[in-house]
Short mmCIF file of N, CA, C and O in Angstrom, two decimals:
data_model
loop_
_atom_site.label_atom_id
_atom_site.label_comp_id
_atom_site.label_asym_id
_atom_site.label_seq_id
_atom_site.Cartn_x
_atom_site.Cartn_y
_atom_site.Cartn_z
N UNK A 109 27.56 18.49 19.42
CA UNK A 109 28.21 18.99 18.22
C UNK A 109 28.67 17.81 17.37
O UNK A 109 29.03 16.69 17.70
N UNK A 110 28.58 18.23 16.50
CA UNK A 110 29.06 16.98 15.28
C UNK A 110 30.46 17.16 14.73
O UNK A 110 31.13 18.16 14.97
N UNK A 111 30.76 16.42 14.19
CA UNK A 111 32.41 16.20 13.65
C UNK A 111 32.74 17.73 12.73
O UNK A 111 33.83 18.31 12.71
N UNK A 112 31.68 18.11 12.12
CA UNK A 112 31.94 19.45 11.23
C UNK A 112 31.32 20.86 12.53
O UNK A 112 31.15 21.99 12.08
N UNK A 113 31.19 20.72 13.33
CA UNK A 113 31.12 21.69 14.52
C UNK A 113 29.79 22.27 13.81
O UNK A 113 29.87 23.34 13.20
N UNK A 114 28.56 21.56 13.90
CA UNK A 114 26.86 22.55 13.91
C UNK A 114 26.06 21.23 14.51
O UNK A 114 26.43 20.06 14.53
N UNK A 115 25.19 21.65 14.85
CA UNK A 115 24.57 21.13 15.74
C UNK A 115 23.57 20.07 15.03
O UNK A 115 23.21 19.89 13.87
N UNK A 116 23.34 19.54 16.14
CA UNK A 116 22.07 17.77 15.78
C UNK A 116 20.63 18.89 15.27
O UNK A 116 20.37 19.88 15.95
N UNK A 117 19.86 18.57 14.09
CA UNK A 117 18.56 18.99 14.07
C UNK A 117 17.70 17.79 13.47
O UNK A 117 17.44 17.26 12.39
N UNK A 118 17.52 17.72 14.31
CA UNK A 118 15.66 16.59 13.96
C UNK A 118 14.99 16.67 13.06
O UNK A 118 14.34 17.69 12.81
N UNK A 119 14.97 15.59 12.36
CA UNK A 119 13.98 15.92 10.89
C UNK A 119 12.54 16.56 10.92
O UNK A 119 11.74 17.02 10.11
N UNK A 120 12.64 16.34 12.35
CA UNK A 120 11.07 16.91 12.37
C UNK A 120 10.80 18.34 12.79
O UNK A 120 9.85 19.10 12.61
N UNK A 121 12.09 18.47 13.47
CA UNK A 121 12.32 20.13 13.60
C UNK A 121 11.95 21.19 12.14
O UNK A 121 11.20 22.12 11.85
N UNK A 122 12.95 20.37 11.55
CA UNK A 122 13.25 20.83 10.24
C UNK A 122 11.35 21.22 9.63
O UNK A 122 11.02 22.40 9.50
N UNK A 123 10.35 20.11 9.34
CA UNK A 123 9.28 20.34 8.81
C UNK A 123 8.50 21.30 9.93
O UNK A 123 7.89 22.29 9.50
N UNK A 124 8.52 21.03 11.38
CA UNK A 124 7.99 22.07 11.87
C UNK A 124 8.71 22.90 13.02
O UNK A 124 8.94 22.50 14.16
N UNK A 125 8.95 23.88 12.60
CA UNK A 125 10.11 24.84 13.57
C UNK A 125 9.94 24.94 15.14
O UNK A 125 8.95 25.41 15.69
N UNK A 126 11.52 24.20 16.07
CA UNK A 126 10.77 24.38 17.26
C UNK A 126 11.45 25.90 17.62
O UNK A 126 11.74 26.82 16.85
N UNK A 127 11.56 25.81 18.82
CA UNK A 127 11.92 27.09 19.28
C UNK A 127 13.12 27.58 19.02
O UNK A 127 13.18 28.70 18.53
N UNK A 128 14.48 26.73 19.33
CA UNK A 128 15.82 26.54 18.62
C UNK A 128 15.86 27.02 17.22
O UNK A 128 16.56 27.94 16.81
N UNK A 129 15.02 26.28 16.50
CA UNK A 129 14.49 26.18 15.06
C UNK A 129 14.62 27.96 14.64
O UNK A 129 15.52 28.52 14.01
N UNK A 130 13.55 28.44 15.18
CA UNK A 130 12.98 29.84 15.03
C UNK A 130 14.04 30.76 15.48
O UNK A 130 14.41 31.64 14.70
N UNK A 131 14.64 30.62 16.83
CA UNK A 131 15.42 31.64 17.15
C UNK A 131 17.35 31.24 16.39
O UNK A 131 18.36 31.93 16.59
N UNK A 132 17.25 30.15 15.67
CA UNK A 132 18.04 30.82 14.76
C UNK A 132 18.15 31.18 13.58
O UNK A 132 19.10 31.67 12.96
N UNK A 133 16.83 30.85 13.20
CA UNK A 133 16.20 31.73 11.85
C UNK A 133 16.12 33.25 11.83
O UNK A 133 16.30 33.91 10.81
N UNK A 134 15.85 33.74 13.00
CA UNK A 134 15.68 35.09 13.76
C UNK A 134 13.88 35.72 13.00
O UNK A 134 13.48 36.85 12.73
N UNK A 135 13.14 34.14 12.86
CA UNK A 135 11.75 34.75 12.22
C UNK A 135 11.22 35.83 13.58
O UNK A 135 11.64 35.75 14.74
N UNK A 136 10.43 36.62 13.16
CA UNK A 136 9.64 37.73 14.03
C UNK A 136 8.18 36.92 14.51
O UNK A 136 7.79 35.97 13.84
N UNK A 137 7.34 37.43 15.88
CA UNK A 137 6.20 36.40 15.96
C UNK A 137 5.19 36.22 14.94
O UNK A 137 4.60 35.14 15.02
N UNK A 138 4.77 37.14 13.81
CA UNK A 138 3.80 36.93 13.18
C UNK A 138 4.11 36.03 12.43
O UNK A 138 3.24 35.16 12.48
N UNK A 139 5.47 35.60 11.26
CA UNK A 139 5.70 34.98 10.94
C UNK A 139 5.81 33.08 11.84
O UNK A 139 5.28 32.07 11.38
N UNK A 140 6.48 33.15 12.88
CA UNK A 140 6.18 32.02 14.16
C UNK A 140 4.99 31.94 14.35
O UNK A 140 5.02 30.75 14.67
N UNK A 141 3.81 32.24 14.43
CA UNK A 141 2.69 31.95 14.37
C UNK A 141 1.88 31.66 13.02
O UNK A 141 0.76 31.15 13.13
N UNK A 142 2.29 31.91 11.99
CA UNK A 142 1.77 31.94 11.05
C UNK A 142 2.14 30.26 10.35
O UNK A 142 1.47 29.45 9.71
N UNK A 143 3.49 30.29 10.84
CA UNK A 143 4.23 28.94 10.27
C UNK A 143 3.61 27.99 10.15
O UNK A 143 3.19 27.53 9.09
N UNK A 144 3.38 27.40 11.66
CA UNK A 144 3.00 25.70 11.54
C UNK A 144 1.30 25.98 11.12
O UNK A 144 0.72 24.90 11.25
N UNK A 145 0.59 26.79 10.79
CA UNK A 145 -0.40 26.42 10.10
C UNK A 145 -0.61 26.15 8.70
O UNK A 145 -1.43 25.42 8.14
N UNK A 146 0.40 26.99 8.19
CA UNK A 146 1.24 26.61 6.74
C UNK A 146 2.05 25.42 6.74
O UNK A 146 2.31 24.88 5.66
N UNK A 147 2.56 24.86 8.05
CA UNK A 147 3.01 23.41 8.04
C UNK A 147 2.29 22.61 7.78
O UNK A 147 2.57 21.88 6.83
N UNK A 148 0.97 22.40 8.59
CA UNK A 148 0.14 21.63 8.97
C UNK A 148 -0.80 21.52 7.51
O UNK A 148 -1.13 20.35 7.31
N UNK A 149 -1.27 22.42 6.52
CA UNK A 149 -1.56 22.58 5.79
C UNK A 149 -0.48 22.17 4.62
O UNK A 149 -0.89 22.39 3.48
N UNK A 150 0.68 21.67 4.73
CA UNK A 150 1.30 21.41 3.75
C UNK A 150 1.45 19.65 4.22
O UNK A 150 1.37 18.74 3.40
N UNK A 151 1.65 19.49 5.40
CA UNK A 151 1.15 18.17 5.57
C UNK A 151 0.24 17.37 5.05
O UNK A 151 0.48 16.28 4.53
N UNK A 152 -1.26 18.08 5.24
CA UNK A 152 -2.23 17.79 4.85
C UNK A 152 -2.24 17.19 3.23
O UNK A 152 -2.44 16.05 2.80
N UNK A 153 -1.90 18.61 2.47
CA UNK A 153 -1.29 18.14 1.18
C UNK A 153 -0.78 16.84 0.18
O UNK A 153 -1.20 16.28 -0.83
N UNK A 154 0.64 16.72 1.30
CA UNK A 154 1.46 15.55 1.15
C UNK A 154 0.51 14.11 1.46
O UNK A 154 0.55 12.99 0.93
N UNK A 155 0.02 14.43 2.07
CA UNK A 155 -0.92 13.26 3.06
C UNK A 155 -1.93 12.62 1.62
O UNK A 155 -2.11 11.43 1.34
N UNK A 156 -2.39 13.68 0.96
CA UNK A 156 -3.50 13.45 0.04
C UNK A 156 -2.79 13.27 -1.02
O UNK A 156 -3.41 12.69 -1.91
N UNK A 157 -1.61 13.58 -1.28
CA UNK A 157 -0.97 13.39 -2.53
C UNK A 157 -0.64 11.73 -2.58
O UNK A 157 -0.79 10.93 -3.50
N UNK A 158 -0.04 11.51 -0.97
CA UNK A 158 0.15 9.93 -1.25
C UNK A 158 -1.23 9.04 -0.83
O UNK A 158 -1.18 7.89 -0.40
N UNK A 159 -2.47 9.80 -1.04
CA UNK A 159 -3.57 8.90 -0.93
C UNK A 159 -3.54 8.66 -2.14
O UNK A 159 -3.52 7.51 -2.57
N UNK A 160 -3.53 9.70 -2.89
CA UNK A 160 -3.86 9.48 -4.27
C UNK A 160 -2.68 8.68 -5.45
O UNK A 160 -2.81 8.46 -6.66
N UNK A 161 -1.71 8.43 -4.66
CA UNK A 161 -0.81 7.86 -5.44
C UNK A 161 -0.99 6.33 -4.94
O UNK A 161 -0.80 5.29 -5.57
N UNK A 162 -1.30 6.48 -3.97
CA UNK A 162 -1.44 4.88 -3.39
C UNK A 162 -2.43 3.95 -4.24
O UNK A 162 -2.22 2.78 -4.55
N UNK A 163 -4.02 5.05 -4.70
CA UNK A 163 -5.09 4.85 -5.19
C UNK A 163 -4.85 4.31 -6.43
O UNK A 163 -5.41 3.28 -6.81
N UNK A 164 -3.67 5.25 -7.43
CA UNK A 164 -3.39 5.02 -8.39
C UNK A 164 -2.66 3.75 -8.78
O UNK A 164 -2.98 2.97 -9.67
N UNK A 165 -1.93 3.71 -8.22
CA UNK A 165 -0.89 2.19 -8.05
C UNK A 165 -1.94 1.07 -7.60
O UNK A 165 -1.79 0.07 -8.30
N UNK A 166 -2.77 0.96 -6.83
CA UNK A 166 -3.86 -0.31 -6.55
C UNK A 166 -4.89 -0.83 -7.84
O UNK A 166 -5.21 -1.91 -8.34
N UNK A 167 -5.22 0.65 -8.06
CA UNK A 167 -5.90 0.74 -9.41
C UNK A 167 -4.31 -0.35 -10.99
O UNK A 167 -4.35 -1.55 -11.25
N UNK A 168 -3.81 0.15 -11.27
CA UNK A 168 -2.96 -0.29 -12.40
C UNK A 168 -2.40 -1.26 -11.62
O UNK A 168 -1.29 -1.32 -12.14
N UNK A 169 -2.38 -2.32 -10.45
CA UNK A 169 -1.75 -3.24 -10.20
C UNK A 169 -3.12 -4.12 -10.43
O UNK A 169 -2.88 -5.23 -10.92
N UNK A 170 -3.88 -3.97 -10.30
CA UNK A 170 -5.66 -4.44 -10.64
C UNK A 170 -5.84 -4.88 -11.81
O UNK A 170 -6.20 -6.00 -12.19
N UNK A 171 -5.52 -3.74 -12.52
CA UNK A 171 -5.73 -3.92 -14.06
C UNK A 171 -4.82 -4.61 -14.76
O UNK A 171 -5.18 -5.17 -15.80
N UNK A 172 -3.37 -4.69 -14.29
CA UNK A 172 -2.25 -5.52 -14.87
C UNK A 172 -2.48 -7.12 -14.15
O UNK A 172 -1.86 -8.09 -14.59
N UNK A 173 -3.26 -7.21 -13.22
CA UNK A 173 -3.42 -8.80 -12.50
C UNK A 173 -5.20 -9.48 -13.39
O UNK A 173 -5.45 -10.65 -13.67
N UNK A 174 -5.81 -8.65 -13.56
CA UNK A 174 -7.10 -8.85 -14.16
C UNK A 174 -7.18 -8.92 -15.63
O UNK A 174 -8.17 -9.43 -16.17
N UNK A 175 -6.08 -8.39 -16.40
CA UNK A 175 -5.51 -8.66 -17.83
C UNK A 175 -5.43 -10.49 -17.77
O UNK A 175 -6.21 -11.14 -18.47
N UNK A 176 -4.64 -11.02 -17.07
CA UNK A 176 -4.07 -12.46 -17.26
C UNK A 176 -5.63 -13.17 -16.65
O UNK A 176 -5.81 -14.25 -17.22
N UNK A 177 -6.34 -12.97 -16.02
CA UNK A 177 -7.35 -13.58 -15.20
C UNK A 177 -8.44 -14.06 -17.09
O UNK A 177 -8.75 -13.11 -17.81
N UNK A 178 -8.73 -15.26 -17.43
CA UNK A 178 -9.75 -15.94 -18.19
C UNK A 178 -10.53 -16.12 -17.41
O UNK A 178 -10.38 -16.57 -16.27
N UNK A 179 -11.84 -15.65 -18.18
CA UNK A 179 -13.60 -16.02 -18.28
C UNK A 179 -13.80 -17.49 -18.28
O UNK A 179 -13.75 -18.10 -19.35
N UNK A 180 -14.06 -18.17 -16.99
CA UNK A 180 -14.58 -19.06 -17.79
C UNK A 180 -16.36 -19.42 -17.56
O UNK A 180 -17.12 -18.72 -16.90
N UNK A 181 -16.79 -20.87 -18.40
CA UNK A 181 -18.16 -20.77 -18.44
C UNK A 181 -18.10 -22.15 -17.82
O UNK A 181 -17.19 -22.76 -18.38
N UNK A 182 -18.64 -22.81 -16.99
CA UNK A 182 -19.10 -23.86 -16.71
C UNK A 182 -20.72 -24.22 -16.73
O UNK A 182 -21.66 -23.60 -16.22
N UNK A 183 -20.68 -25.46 -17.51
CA UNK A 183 -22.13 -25.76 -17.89
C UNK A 183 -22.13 -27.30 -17.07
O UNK A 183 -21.18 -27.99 -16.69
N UNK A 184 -23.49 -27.50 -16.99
CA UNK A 184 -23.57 -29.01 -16.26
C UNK A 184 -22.85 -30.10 -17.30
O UNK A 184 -22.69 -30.16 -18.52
N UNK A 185 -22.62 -30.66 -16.52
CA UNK A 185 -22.34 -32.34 -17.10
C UNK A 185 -20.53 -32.00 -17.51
O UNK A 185 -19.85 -32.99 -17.79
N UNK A 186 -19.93 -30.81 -17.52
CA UNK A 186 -18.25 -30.76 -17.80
C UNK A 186 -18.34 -31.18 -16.48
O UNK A 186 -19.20 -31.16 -15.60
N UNK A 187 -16.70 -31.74 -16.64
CA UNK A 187 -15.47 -32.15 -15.54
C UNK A 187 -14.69 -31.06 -15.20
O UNK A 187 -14.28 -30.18 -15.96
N UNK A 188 -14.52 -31.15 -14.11
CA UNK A 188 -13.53 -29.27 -13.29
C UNK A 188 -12.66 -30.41 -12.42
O UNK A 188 -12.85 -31.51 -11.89
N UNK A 189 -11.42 -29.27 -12.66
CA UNK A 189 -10.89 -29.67 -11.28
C UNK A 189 -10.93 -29.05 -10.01
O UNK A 189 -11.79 -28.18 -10.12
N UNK A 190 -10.40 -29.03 -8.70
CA UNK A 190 -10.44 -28.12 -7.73
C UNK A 190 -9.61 -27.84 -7.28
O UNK A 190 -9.20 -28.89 -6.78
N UNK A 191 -8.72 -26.84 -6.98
CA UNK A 191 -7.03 -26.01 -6.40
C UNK A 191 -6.98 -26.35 -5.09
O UNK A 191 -7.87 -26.16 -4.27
N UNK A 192 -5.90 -26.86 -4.91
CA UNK A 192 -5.59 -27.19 -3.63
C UNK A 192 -4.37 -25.94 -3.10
O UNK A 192 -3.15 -25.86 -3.21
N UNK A 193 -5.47 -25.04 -2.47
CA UNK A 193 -3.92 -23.67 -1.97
C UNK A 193 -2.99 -24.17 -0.71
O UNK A 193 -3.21 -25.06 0.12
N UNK A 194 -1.94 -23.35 -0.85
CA UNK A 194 -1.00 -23.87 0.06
C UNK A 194 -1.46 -23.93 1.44
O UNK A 194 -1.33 -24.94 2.13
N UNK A 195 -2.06 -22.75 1.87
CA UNK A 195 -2.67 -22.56 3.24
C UNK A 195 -3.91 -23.55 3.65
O UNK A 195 -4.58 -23.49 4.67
N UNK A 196 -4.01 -24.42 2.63
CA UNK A 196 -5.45 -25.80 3.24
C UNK A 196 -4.57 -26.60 3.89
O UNK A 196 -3.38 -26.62 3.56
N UNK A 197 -5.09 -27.40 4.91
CA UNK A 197 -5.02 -28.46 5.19
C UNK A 197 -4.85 -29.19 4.39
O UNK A 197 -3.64 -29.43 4.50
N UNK A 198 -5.31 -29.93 3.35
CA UNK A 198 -5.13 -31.03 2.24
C UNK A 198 -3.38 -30.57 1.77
O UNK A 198 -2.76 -31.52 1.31
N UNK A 199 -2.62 -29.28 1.87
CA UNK A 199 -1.76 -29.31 0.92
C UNK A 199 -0.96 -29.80 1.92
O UNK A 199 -0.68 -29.22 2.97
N UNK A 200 -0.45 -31.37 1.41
CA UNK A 200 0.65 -32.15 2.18
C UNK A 200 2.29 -31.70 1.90
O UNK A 200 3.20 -32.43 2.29
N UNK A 201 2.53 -30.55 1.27
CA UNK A 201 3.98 -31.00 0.63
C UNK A 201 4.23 -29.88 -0.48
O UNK A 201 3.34 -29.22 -1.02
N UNK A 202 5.25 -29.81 -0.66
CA UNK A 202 5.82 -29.46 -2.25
C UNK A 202 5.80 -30.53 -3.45
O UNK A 202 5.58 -30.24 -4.63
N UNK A 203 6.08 -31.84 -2.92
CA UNK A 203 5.66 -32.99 -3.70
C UNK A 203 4.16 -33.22 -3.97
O UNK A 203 3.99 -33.99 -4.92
N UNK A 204 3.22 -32.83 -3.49
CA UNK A 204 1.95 -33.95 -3.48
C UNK A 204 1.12 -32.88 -4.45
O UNK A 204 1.85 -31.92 -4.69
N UNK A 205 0.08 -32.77 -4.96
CA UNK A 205 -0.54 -32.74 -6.19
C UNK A 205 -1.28 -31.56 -5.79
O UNK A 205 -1.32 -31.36 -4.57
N UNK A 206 -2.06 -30.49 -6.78
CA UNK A 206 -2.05 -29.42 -6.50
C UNK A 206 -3.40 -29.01 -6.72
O UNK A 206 -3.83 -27.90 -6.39
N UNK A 207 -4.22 -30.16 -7.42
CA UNK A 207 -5.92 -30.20 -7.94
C UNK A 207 -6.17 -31.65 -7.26
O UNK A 207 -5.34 -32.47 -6.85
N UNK A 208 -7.78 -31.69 -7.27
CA UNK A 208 -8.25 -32.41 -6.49
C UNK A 208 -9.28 -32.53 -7.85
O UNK A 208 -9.50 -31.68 -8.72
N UNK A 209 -9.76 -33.78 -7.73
CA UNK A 209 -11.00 -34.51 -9.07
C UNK A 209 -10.40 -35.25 -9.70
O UNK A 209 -9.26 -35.63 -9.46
N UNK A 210 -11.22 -35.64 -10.79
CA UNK A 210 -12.39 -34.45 -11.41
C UNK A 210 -13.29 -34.27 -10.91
O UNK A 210 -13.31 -35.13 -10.02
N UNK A 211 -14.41 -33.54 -10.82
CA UNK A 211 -15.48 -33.58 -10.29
C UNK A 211 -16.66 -32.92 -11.59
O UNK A 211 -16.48 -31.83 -12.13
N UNK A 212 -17.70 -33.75 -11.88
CA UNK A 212 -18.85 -32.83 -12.63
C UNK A 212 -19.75 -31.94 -12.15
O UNK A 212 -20.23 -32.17 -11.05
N UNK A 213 -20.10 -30.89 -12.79
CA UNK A 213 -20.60 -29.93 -12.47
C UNK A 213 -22.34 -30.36 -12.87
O UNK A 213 -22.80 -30.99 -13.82
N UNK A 214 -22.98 -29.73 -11.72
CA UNK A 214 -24.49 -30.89 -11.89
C UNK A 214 -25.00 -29.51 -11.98
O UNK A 214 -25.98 -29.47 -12.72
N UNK A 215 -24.66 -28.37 -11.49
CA UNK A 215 -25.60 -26.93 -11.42
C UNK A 215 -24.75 -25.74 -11.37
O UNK A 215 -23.74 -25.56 -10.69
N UNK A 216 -25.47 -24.73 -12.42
CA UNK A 216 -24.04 -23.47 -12.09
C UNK A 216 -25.11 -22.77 -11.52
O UNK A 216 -26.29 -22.87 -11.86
N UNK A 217 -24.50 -21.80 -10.36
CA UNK A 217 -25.18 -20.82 -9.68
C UNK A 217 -23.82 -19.63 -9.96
O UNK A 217 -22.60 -19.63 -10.02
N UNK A 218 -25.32 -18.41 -10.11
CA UNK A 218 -24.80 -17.22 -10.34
C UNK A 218 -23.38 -16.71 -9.45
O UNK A 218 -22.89 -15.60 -9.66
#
């Protein structure tokens, strides 16, 4: 019993009725049988609703990161530099330098 005198119920009770659940609802069996397939089916639901919200949010986090992303063209004979990411080996530091070159570009492949 809890401080306001009613009892502990499980969140999960709550979405699908156990027996406790039912007999103090006072549902009849057709309704108890009928339930958790209307649960399970509303699960299902929820399930696809946050596929599709998930989908949506990957999609517009895509499009807001691919907005800032420039085209570029490299032709032979320019100078490039090369990124040195944190996770290489080469990156010594917070101090030490963050491109590597120049280097010329002798061939662009597709």
């Amino acid at each position: 019993m809890l401080v306001y005198g009613t009892e502990v119920v499980i969140l999960v009770e709550v979405e699908i009725p156990s027996l406790r659940i039912i007999q103090e609802a006072e549902l009849d069996n057709a309704e108890w049988v009928k339930s958790p397939y209307e649960h399970i089916a509303l699960i299902d639901g929820k399930r696809m609703n946050t596929n599709c919200h998930g989908q949506l949010y990957h999609n517009k986090m895509s499009r807001a990161f691919n907005k800032r992303v420039k085209p570029r063209q490299f032709a032979p004979g320019k100078m490039v530099l090369k990124r040195i990411f944190p996770h290489q080996g080469k990156a010594k530091g917070k101090f030490s330098h963050n491109w590597q070159g120049p280097y010329m570009v002798h061939q662009v492949l597709t």
